[in-house]
GROMACS .gro file of C-alpha atoms in nm:
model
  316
    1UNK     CA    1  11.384   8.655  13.088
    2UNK     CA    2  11.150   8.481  12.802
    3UNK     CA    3  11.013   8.089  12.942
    4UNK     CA    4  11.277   7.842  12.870
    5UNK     CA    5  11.092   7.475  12.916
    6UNK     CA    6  10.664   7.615  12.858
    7UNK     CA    7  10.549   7.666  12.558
    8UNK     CA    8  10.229   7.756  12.685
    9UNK     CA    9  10.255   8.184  12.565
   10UNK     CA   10   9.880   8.274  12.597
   11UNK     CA   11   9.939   8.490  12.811
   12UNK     CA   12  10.253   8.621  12.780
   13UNK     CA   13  10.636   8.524  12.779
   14UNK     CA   14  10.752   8.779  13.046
   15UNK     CA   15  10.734   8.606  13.402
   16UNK     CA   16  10.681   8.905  13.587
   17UNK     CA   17  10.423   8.960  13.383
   18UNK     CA   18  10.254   8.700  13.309
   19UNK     CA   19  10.213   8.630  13.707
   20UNK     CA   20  10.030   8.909  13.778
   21UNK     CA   21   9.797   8.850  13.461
   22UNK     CA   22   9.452   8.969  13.543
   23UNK     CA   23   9.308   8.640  13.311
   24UNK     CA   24   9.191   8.320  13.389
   25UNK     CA   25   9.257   8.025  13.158
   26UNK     CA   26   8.885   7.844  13.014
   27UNK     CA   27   8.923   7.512  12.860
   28UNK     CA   28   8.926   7.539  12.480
   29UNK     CA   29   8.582   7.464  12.297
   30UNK     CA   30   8.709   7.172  12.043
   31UNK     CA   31   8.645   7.161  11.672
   32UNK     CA   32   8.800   7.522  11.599
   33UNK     CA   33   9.060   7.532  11.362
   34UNK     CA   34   9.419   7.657  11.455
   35UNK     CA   35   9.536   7.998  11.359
   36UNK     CA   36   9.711   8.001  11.009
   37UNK     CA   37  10.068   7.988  11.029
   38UNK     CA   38  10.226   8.119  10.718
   39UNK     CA   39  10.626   8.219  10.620
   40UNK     CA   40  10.778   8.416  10.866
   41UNK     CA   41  10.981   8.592  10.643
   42UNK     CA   42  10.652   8.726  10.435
   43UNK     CA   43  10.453   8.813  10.802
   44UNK     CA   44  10.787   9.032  10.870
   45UNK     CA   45  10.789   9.184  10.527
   46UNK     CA   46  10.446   9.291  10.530
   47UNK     CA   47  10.409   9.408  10.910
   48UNK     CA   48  10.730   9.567  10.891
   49UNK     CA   49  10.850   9.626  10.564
   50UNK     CA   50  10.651   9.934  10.528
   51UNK     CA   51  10.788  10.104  10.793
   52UNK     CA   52  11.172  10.054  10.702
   53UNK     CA   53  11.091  10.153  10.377
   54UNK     CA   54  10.967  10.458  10.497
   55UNK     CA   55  11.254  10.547  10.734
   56UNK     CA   56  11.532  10.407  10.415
   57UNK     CA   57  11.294  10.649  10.195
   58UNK     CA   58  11.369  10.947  10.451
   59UNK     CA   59  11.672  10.892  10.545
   60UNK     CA   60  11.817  10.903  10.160
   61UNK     CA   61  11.597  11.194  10.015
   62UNK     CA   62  11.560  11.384  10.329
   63UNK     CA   63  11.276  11.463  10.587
   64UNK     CA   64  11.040  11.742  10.385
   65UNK     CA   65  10.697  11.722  10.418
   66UNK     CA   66  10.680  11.616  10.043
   67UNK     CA   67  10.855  11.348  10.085
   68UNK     CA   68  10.704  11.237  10.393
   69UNK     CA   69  10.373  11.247  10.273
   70UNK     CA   70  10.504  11.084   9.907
   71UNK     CA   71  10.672  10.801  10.112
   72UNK     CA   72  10.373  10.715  10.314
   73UNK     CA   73  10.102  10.718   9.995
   74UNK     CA   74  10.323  10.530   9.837
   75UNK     CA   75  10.410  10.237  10.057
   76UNK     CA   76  10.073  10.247  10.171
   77UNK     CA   77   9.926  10.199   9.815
   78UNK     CA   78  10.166   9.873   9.833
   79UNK     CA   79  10.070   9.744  10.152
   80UNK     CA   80   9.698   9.753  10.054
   81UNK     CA   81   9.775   9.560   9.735
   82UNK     CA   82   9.994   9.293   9.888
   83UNK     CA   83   9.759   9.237  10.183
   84UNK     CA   84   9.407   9.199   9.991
   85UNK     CA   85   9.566   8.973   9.740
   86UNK     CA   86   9.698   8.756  10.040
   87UNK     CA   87   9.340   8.757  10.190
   88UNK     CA   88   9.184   8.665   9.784
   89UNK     CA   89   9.468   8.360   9.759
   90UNK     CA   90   9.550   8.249  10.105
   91UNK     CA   91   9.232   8.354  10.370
   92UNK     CA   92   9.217   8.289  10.712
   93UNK     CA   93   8.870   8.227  10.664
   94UNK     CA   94   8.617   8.216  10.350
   95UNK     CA   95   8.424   8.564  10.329
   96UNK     CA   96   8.220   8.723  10.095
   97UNK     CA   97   8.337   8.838   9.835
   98UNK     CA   98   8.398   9.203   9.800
   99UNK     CA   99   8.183   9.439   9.607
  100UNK     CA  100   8.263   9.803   9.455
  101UNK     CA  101   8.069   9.941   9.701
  102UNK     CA  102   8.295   9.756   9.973
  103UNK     CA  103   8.609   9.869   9.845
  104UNK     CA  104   8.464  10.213   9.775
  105UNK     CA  105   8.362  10.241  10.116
  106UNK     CA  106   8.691  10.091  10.275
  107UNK     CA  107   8.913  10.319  10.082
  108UNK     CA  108   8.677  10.587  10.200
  109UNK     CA  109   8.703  10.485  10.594
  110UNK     CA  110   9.081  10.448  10.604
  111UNK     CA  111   9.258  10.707  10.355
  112UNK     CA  112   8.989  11.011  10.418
  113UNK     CA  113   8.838  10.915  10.784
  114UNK     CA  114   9.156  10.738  10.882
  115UNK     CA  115   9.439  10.906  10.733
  116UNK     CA  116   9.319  11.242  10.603
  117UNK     CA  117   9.105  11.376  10.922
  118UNK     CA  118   9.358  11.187  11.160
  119UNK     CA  119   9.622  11.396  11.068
  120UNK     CA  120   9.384  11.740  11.048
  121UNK     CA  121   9.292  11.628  11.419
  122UNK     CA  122   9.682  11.582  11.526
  123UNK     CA  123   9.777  11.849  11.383
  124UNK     CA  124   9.565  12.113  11.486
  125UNK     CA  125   9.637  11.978  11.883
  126UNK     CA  126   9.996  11.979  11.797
  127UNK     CA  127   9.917  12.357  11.694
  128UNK     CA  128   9.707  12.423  11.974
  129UNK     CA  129   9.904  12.291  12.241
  130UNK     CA  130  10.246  12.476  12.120
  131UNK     CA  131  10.014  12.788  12.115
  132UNK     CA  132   9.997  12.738  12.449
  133UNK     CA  133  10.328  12.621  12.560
  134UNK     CA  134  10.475  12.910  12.348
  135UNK     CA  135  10.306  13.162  12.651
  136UNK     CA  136  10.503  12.982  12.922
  137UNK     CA  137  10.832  12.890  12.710
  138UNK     CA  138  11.071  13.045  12.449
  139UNK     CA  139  11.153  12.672  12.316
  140UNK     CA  140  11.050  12.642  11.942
  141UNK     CA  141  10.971  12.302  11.724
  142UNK     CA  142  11.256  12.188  11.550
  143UNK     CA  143  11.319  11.831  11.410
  144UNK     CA  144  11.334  11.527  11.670
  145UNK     CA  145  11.585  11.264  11.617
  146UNK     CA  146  11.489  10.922  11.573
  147UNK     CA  147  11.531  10.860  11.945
  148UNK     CA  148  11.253  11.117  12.015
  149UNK     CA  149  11.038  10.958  11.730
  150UNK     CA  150  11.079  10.615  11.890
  151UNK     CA  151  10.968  10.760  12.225
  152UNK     CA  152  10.674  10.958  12.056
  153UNK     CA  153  10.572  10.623  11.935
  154UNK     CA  154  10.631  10.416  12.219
  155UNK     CA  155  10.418  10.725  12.425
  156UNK     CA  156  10.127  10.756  12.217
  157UNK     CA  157  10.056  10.383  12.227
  158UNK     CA  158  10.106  10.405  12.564
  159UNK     CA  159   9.800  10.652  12.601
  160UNK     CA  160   9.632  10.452  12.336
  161UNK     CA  161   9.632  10.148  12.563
  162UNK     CA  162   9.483  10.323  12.876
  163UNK     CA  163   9.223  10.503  12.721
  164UNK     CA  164   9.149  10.171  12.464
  165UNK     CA  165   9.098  10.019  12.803
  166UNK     CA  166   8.951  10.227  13.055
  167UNK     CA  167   8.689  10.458  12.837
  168UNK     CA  168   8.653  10.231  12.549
  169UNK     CA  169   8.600   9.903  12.682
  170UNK     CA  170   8.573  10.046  13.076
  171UNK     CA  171   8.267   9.984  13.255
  172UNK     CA  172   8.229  10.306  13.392
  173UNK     CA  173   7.894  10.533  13.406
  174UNK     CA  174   7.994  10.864  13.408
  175UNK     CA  175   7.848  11.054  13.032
  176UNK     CA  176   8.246  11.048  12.949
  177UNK     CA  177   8.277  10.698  12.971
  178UNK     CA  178   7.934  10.586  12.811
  179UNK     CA  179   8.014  10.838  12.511
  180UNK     CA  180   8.340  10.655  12.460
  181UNK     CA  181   8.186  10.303  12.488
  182UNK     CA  182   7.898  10.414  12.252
  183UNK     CA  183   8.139  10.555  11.964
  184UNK     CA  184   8.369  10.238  12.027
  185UNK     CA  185   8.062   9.979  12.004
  186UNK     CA  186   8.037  10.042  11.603
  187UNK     CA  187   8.420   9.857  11.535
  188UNK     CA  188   8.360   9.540  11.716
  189UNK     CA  189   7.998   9.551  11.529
  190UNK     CA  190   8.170   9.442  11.257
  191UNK     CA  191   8.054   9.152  11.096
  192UNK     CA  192   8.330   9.128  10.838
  193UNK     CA  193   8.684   9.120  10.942
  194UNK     CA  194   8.920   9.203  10.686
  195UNK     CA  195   9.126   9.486  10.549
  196UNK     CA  196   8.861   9.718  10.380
  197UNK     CA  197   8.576   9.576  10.591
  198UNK     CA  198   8.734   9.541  10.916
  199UNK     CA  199   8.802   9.918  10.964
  200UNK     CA  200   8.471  10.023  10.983
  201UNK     CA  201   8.433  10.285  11.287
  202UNK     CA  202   8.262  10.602  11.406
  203UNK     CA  203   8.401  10.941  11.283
  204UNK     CA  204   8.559  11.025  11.627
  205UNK     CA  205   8.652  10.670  11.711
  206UNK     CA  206   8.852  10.680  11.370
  207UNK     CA  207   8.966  11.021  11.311
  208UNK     CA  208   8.974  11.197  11.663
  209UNK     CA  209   8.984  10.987  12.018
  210UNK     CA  210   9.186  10.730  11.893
  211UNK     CA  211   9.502  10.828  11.905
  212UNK     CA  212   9.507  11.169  11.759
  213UNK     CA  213   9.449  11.382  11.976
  214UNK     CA  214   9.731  11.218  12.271
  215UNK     CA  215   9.979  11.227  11.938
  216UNK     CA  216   9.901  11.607  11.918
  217UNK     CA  217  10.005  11.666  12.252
  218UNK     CA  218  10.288  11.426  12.284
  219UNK     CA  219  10.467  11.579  11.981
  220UNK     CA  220  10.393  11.956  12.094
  221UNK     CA  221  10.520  11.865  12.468
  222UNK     CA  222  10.868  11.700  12.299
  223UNK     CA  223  10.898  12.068  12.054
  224UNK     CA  224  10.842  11.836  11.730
  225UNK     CA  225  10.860  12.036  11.421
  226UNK     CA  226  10.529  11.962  11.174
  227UNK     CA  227  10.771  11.696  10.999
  228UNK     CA  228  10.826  11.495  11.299
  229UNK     CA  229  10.495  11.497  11.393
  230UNK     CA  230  10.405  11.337  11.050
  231UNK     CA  231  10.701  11.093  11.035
  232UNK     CA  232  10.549  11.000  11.358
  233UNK     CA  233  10.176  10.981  11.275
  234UNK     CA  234  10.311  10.774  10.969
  235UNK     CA  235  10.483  10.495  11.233
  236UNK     CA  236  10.142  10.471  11.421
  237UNK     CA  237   9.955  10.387  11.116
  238UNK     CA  238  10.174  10.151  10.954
  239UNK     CA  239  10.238   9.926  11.241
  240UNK     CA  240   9.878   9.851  11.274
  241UNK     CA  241   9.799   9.820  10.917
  242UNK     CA  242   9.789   9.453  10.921
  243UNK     CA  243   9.528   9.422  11.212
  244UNK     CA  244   9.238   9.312  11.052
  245UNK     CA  245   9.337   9.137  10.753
  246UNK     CA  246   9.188   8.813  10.668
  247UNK     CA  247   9.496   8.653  10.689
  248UNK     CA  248   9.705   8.584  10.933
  249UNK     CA  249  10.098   8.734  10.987
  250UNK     CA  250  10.348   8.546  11.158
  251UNK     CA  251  10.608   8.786  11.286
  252UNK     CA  252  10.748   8.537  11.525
  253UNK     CA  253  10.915   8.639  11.862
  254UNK     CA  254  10.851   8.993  11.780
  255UNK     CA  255  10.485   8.983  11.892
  256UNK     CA  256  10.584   8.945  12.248
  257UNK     CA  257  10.736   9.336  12.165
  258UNK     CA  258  10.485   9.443  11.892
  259UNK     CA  259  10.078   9.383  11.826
  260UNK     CA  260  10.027   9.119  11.570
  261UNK     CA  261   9.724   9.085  11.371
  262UNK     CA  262   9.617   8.736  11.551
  263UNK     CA  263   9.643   8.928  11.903
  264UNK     CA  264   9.452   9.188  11.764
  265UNK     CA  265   9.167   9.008  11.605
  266UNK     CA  266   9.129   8.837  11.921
  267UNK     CA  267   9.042   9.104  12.014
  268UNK     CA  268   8.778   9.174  11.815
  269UNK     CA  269   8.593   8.827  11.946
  270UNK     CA  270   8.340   8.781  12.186
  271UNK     CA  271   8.539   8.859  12.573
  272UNK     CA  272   8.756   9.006  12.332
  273UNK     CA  273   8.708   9.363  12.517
  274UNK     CA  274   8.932   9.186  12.837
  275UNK     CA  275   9.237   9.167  12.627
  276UNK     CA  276   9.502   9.320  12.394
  277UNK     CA  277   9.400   9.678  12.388
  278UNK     CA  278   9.760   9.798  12.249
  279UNK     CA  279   9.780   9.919  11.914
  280UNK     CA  280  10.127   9.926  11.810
  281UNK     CA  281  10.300   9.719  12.122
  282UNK     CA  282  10.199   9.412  12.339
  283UNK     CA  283  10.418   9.495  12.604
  284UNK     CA  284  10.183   9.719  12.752
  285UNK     CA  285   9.895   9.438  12.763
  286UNK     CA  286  10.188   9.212  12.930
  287UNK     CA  287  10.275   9.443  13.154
  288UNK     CA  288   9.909   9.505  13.305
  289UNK     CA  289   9.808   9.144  13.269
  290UNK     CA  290   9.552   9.194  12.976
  291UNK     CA  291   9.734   8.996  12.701
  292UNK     CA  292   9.624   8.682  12.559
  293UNK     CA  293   9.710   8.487  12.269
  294UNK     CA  294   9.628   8.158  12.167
  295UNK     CA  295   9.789   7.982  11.827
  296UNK     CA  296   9.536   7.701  11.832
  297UNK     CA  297   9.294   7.881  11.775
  298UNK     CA  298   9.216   8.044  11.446
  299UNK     CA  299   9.092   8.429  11.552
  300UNK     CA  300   8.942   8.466  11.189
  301UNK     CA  301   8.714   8.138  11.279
  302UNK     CA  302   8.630   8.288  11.570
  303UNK     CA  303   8.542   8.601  11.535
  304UNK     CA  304   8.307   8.488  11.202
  305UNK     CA  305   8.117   8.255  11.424
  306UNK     CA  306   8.096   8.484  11.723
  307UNK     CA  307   8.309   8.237  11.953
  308UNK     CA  308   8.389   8.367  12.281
  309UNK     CA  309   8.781   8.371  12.386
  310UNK     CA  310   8.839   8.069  12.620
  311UNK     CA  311   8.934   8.342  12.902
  312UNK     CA  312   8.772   8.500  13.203
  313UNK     CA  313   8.841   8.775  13.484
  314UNK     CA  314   9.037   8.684  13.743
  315UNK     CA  315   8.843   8.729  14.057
  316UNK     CA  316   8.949   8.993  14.305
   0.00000   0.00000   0.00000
């Protein structure tokens, strides 16, 4: 049941959840602006509109590889075109302007590091892992049905979450756990946050331990076909496409289900690590108490001027 008289949502609308929440409430530093609230409609269409194209695109000229991998250029192509010309005409926050170099580096990171080697990486651990499940089973990959995709989905964000959390932001000291803080450290280094310049990463953090290598093994443990696994790898990218634009999307009630970009550049503040480590759903970061949100606060503002979150660990 979603609050009926509070409009206070920083942390959450799910009561169950949000008692358990693992945050403490700071009093707000004053002077910030208040996070950019544009059309609804338009934060829907871009976070979403991609990804209902794609499954309209498959759905009418079949699931092939081609047309998988057609689909997703395609719409991607799009996406990156209506989101930087939001962030040139209506900015969160004034940047720098963008130089060749920028965009030739930012095209670089996510269609070759992001895209490209991702889906090497997932692919050969999908192979891998059938390899082995094909000693101890006679089951072969055929084509999932949406249902399975969905769960696929909703799985590898799940795994996303826990090792976001626990190795990337953990405070652990085995080698493991330093290694995955020390390949993680380079994305919140970033100075910049916006679509080409917010993306910078390490080659494993981008193309291999992020969420690769669990999609691998979901989709080989479910008996995905290669199709599936790519109409799946192409869900996981474009529902976090938006997250680092320099401008805001409003996608309403839906971020209390999905990750929008102002949750996610929260995260990218300082005490930023404590919260929202979903990529593709905030339910998980509800659900463990690790969700915060605050529309009064502009999270472009405040990750430019190194602000820290008004939020603190609960003691225990």
């Amino acid at each position: 049941m979603l609050y009926a008289q509070s409009d206070d949502t920083r942390l959450g609308v799910w009561p169950v959840f949000t008692k358990r929440s693992q945050l403490s409430l700071l009093p707000r530093k004053s002077g910030i602006p208040t996070e950019q609230r544009g059309s609804q409609a338009l934060g829907l269409a871009v976070h979403f509109g991609p990804a209902l194209s794609f499954i309209t695109t498959v759905l009418v000229f079949g699931r092939s590889e081609s047309i998988v991998i057609s689909a997703f250029l395609f719409l991607s192509v799009v996406n990156l075109l209506v989101i930087v010309w939001l962030e040139e005409h209506e900015p969160s926050v004034d940047l720098p302007t963008r130089t060749l170099d920028a965009w030739r580096k930012g095209l670089s990171l996510v269609f070759l590091k992001g895209v490209v080697a991702g889906a090497i990486t997932a692919i050969t651990v999908w192979t891998l892992v059938g390899a082995l499940m094909s000693l101890i089973t006679v089951a072969e990959p055929s084509a999932a049905s949406g249902w399975m995709i969905a769960v696929a989905v909703l799985a590898t964000d799940f795994a996303y979450y826990w090792i976001h959390r626990t190795l990337n932001h953990g405070h652990g000291k085995k080698p493991v756990q330093k290694w995955f803080r020390k390949i993680h450290v380079v994305h919140h280094s970033v100075e910049v946050l916006d679509f080409l310049r917010g993306n910078v990463s390490s080659f494993f953090d981008t193309s291999i331990t992020g969420f690769q290598v669990s999609l691998g093994v979901i989709a080989a443990l479910m008996d995905m076909d290669l199709t599936s696994l790519l109409i799946t790898y192409v869900f996981v990218l474009q529902l976090q496409a938006t997250h680092h634009a320099n401008h805001t999307f409003n996608i309403g009630w839906l971020r209390f289900i999905f990750m929008d970009n102002h949750a996610h550049k929260m995260h990218h503040c300082p005490r930023g690590y404590m919260v929202n480590h979903g990529a593709l759903f905030s339910l998980w970061d509800q659900w463990f108490g690790t969700y915060f949100e605050d529309w009064t606060l502009s999270s472009n503002y405040l990750q430019k001027h190194r602000i820290p979150l008004p939020v603190s660990r609960k003691a225990i």
